[in-house]
Tab-separated table of C-alpha atoms and ligand atoms in Angstrom:
chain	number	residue	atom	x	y	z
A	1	UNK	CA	-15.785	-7.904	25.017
A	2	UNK	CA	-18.534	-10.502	26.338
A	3	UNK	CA	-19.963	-8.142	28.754
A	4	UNK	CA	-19.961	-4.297	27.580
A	5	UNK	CA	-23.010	-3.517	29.384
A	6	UNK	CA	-21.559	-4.914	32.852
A	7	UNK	CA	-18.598	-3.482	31.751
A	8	UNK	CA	-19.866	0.169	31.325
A	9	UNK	CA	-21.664	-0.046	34.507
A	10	UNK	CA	-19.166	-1.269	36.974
A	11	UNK	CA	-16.804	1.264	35.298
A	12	UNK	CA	-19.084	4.272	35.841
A	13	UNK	CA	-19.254	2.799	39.959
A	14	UNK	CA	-15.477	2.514	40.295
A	15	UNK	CA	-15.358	6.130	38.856
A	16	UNK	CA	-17.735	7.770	41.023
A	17	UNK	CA	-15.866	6.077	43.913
A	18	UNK	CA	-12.308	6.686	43.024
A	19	UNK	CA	-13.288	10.302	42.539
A	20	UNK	CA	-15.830	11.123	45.116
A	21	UNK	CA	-16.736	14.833	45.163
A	22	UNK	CA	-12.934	15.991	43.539
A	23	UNK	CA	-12.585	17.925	40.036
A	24	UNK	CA	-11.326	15.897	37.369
A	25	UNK	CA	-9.566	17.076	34.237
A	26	UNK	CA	-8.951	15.262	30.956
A	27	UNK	CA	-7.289	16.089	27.791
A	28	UNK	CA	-9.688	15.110	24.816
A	29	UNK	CA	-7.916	14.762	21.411
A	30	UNK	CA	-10.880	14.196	19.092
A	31	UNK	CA	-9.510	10.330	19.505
A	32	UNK	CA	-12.036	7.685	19.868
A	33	UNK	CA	-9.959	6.781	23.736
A	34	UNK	CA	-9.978	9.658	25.188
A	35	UNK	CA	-13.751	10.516	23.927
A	36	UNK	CA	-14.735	7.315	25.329
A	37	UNK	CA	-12.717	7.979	28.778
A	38	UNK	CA	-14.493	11.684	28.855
A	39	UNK	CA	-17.994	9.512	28.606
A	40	UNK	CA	-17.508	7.230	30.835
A	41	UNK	CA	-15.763	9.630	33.492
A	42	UNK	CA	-18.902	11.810	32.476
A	43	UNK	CA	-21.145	9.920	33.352
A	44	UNK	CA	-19.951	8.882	36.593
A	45	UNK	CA	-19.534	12.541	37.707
A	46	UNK	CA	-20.911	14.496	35.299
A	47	UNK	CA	-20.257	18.805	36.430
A	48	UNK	CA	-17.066	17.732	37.802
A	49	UNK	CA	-15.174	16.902	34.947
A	50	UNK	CA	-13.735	19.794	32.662
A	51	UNK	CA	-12.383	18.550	29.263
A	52	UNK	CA	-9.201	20.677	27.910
A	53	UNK	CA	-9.229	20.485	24.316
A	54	UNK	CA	-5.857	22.197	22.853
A	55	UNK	CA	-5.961	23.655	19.413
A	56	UNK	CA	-2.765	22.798	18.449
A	57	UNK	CA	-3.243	23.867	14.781
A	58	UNK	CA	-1.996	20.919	13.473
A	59	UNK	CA	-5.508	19.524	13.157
A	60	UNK	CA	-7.977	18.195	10.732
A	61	UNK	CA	-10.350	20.279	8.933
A	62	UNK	CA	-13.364	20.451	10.919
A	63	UNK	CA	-12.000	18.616	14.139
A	64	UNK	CA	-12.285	21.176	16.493
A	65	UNK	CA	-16.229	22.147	15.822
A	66	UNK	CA	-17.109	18.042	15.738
A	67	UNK	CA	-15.048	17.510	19.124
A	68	UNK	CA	-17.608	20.519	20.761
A	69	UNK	CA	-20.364	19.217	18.779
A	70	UNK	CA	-20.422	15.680	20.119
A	71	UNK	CA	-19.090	16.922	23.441
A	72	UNK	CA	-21.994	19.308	24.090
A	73	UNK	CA	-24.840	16.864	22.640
A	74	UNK	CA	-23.565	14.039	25.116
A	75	UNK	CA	-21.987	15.454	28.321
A	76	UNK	CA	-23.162	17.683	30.932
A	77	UNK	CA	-19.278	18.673	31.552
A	78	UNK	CA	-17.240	21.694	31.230
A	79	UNK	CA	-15.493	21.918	27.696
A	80	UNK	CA	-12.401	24.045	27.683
A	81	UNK	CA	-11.027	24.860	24.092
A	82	UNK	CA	-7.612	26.245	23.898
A	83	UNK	CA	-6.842	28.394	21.096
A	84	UNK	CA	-2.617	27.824	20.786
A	85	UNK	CA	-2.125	27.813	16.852
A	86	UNK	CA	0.526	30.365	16.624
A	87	UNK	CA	2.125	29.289	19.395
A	88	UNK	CA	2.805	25.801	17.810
A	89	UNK	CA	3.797	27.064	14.751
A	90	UNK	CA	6.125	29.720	16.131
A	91	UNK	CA	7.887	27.398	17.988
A	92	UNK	CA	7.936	25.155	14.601
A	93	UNK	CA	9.231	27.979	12.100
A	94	UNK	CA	11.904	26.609	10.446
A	95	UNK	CA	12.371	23.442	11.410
A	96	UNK	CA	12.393	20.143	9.201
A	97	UNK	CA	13.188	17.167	10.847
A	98	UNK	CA	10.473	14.794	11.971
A	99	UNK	CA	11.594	14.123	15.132
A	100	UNK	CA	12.430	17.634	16.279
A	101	UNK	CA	8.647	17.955	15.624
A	102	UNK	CA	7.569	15.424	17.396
A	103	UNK	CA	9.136	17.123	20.238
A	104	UNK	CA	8.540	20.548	20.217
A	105	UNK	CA	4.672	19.681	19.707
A	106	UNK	CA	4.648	17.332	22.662
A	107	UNK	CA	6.734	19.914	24.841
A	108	UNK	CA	3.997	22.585	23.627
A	109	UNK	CA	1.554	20.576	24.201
A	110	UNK	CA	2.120	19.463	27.665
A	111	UNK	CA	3.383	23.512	28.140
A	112	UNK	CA	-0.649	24.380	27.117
A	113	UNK	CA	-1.837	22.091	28.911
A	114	UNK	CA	-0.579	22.389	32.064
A	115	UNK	CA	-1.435	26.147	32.286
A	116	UNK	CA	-4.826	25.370	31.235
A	117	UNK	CA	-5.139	22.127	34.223
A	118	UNK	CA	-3.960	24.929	36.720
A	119	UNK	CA	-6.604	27.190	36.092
A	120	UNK	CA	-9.184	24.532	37.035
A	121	UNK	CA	-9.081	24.800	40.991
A	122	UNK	CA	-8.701	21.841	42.872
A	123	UNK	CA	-8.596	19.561	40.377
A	124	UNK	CA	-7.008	16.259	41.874
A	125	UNK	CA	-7.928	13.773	39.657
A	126	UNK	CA	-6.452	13.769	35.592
A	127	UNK	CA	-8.633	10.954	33.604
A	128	UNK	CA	-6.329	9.927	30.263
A	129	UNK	CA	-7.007	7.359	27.710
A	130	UNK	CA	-4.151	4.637	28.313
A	131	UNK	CA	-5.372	1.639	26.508
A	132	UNK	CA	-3.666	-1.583	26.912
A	133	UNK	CA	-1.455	-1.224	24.415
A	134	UNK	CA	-0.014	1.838	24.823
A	135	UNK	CA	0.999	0.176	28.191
A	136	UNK	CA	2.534	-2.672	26.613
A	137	UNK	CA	4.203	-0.515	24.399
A	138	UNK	CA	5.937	1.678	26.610
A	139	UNK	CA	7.125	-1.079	28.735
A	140	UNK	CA	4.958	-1.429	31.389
A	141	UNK	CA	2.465	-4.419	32.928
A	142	UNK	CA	-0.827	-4.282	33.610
A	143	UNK	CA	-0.572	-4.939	37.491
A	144	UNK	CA	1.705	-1.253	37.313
A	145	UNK	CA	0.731	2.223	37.540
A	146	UNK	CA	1.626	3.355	33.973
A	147	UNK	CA	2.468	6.313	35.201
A	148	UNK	CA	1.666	9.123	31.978
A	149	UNK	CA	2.206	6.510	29.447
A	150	UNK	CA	-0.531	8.284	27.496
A	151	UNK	CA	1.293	11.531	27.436
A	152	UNK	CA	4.647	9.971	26.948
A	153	UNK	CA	3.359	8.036	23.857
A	154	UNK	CA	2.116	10.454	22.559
A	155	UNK	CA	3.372	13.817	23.025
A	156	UNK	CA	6.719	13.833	26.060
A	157	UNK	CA	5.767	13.426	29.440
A	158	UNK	CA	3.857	15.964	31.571
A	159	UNK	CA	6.201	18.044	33.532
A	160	UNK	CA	6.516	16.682	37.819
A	161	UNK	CA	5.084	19.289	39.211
A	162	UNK	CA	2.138	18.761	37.904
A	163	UNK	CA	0.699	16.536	40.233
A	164	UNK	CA	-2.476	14.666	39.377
A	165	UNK	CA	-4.301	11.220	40.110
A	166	UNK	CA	-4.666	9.170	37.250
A	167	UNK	CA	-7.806	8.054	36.269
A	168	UNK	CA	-7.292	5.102	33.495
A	169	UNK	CA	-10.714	3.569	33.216
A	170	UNK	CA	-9.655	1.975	29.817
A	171	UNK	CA	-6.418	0.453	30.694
A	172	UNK	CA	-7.033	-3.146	30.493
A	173	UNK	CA	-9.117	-2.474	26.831
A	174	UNK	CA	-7.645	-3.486	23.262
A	175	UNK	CA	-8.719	-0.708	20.502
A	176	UNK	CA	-12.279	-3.026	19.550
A	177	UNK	CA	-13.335	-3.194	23.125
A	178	UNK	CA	-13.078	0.877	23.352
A	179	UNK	CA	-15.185	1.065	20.600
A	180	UNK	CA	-17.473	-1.203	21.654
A	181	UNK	CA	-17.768	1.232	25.493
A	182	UNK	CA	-18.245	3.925	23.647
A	183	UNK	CA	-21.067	2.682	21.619
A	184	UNK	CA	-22.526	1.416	24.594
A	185	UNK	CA	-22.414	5.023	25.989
A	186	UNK	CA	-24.113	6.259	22.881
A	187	UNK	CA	-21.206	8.166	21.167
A	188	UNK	CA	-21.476	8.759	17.502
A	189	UNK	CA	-20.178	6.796	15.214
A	190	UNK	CA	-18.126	9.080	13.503
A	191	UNK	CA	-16.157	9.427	16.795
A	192	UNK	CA	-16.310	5.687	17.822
A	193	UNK	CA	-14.973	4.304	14.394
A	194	UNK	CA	-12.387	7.028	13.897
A	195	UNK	CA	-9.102	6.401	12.164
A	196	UNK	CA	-5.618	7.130	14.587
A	197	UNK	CA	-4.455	10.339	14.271
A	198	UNK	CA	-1.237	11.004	14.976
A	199	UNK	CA	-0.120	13.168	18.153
A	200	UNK	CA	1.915	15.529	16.494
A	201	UNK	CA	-0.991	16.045	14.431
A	202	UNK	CA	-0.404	17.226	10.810
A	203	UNK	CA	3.061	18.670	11.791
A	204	UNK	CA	4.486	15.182	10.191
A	205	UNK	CA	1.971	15.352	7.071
A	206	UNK	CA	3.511	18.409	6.402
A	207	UNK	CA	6.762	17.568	4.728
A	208	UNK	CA	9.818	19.874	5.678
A	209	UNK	CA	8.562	23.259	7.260
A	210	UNK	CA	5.106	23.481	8.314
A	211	UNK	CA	3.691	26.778	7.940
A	212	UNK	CA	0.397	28.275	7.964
A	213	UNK	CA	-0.342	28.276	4.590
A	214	UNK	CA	0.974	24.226	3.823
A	215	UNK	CA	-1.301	23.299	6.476
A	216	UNK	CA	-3.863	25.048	5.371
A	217	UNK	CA	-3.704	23.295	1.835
A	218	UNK	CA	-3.355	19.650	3.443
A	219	UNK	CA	-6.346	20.316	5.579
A	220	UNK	CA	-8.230	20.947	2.576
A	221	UNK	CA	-6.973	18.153	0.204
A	222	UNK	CA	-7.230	15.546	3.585
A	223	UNK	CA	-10.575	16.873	3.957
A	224	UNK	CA	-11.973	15.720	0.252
A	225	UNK	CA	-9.719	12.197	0.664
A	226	UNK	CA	-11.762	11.366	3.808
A	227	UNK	CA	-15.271	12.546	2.148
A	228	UNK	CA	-14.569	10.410	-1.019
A	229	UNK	CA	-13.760	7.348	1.071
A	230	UNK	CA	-16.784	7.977	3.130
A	231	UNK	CA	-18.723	8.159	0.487
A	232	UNK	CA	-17.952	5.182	-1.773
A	233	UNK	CA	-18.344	3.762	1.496
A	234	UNK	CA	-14.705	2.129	2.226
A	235	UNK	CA	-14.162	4.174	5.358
A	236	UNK	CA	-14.623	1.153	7.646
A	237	UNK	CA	-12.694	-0.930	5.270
A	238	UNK	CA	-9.354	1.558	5.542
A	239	UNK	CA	-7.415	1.548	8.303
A	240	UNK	CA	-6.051	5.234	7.910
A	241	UNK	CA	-6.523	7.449	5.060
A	242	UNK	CA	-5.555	10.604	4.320
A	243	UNK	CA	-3.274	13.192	2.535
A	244	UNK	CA	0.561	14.245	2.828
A	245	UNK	CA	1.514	17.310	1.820
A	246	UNK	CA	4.787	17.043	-0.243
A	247	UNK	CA	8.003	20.292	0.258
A	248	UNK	CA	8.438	20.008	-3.781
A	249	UNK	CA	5.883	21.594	-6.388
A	250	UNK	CA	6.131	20.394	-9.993
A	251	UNK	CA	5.390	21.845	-13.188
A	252	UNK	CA	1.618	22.057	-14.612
A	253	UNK	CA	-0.799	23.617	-16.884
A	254	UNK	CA	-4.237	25.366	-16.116
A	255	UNK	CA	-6.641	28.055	-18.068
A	256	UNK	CA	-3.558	27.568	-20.930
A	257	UNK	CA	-0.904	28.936	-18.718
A	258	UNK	CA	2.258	27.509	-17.009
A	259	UNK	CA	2.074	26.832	-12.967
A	260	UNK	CA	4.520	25.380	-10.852
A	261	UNK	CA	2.522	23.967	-7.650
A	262	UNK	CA	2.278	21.499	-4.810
A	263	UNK	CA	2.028	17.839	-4.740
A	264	UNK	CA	-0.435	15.814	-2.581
A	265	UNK	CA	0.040	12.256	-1.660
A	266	UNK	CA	-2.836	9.960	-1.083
A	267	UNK	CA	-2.505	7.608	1.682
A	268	UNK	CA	-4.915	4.788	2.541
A	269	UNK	CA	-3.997	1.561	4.086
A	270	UNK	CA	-4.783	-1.765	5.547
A	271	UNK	CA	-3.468	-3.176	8.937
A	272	UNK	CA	-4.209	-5.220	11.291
A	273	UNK	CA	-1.826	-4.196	13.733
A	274	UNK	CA	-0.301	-1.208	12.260
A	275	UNK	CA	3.309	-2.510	12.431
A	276	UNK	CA	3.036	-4.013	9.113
A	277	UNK	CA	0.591	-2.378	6.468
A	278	UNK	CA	-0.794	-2.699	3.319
A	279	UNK	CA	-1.549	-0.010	0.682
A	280	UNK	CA	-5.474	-0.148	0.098
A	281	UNK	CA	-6.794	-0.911	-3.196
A	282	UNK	CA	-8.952	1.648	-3.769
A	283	UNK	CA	-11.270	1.410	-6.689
A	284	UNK	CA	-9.704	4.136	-9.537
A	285	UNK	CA	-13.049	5.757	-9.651
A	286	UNK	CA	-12.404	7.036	-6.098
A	287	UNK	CA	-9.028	7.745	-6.793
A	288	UNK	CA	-9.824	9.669	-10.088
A	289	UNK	CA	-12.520	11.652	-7.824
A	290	UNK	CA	-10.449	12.676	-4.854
A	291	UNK	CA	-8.087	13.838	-7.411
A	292	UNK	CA	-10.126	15.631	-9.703
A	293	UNK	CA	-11.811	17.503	-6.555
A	294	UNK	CA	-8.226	18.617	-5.023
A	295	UNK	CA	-7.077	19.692	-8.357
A	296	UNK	CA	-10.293	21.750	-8.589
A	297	UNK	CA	-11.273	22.944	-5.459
A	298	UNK	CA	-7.799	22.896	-3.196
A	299	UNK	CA	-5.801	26.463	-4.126
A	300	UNK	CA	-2.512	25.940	-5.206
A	301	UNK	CA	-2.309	21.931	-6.173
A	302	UNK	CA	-1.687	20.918	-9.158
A	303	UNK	CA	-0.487	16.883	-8.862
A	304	UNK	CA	-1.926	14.047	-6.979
A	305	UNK	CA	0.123	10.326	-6.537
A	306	UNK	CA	-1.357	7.498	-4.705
A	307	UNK	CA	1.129	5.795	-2.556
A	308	UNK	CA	1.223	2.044	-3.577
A	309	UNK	CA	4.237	1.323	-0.815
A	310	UNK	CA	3.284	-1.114	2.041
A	311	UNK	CA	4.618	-1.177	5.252
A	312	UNK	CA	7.417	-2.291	5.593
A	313	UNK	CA	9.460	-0.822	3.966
A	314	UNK	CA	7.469	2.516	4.086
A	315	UNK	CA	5.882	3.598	7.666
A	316	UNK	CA	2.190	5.062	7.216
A	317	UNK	CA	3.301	8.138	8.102
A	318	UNK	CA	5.603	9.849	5.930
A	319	UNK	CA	7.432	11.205	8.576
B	1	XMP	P1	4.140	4.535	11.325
B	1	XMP	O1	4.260	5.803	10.536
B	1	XMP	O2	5.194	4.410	12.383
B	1	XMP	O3	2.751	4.633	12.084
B	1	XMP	O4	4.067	3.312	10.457
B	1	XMP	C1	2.166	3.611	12.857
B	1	XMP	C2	0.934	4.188	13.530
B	1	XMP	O5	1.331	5.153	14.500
B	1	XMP	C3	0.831	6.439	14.181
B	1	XMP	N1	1.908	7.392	14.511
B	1	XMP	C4	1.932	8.137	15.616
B	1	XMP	N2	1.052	8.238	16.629
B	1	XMP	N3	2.460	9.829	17.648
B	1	XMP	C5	1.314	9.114	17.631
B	1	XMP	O6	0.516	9.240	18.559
B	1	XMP	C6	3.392	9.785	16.667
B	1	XMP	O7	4.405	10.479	16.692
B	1	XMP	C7	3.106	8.884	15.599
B	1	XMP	N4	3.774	8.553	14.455
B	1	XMP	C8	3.017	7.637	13.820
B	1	XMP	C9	0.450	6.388	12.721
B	1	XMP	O8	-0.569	7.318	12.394
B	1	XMP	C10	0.009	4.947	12.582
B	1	XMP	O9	-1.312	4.772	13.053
């Protein structure tokens, strides 16, 4: 973007115009858009914005304390952190396939959230992160409201009755540009230069059924894959990395006795795009690290694999 500054500014002016003296609500995922939309609506009206963050569970290690962290430091605005874990992973007991995930975490999600928007009184205004893309994607054009293309993307549609003004201060802004706001608006850079994360979360990292104790593991191993990277210093070189949690354990061997325990994938790759992908080459000393950490320090794993498959015919996710 030429003009960031001018950018910011006449943002921040539209903002405090659209919403006047009305409560605004908005739904931060730890994602670099809807940090930067929380920012900019922030700083256009400041006390009258309350951020909802949902603990789904299904996030990364650490995620929720850096989201407050960042969020207190730079905003003068209400955060709201919903603790829902077991309700997510009640409603996922059992079940296996990917796409039944998908949709019982986006109708949980928008289930959460909507009882947490309706205890903010008199909220008219809901401020989402719709990037142009994600309007492209789901079908729309920029000249038309896109409706809760964020939410639909995502995680299913909020329900009708929940009736909000959008706020979409990012729509017409590719990925870069974003970044480039919320630098501007003095957001860290471990928030601006964030990998995607995926809206159902590690729900599809966790192969088969995703219980408490899985998801505990892959937080831990996905944990030491992003410190490595960080710190042979190829995060901003990778795309996406991180680890997948396989449903099979193999057969191993520590302090001289037999074990029998779970597999972690590594997965780091290259895109452009992210419709076609690349496996990274990651140096093997980095490799041989991550894995000699998660063997060591991550309870219960006893076999690390590096996934050399690009995209396509693999997806990045393995579900
Ligand atoms: P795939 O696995 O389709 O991933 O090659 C392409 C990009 O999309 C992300 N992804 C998702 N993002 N909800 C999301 O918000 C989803 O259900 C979902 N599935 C995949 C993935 O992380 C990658 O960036």
């Amino acid at each position: 973007m030429e003009d960031c500054k001018g950018f910011v500014e006449k943002s921040i002016a539209g903002l405090k115009q659209q919403i006047g003296s009305e409560r605004v609500i908005c739904g931060l995922s730890g994602g670099v858009d809807s940090a930067v939309t929380a920012a900019l609506v922030a700083k256009a009206v400041g006390s009258q914005l309350t951020c909802i963050f949902v603990n789904t569970g299904l996030m990364r290690k650490g995620e929720i304390e850096s989201v407050a962290d960042v969020f207190t430091k730079n905003f003068d605005s209400k955060l709201v952190v919903v603790e829902a874990e077991d309700r997510f992973l009640a409603k996922l007991a059992g079940v296996t396939d990917p796409q039944q995930k998908r949709k019982i975490v986006g109708k949980e999600f928008i289930d959460v959230f909507a009882e947490e928007a309706a205890k903010v009184n008199g909220a008219k205004f809901l401020a989402q992160g719709t990037i142009y893309p994600d309007i492209v994607e789901s079908g729309g054009t920029p000249d038309k409201p896109s409706g809760m293309v964020k939410f639909h993307h995502n995680v299913g549609g909020l329900p009708d009755d929940l009736e909000f003004e959008l706020v979409e201060p990012l729509r017409d802004l590719y990925k870069e540009d974003v970044r480039q706001v919320g630098r501007e608006l003095g957001l860290p850079a471990e928030v601006v230069e964030r990998h995607p994360f995926p809206g159902p979360g590690l729900s599809v990292r966790c192969l088969g059924e995703v219980t408490k104790q899985k998801l505990d593991t892959l937080r831990e191993a996905d944990a030491i894959v992003r410190e490595e990277i960080r710190k042979a210093g190829l995060y901003n070189q990778v795309s996406q990395a991180f680890a997948v949690i396989l449903p099979i354990q193999s057969v191993g061997v520590r302090d001289g006795s037999r074990i029998y325990e779970s597999t972690i994938v590594i997965r780091c790759i290259s895109t452009g795009d992210f419709v076609t992908a690349d496996w990274t080459r990651i140096p093997f000393e980095t490799l041989d690290a991550i894995s000699r950490r998660i063997t060591a320090e991550v309870i219960g794993v006893n076999r690390v694999v590096y996934d050399i498959t690009p995209k396509p015919p693999a997806t990045i996710e393995w579900e």
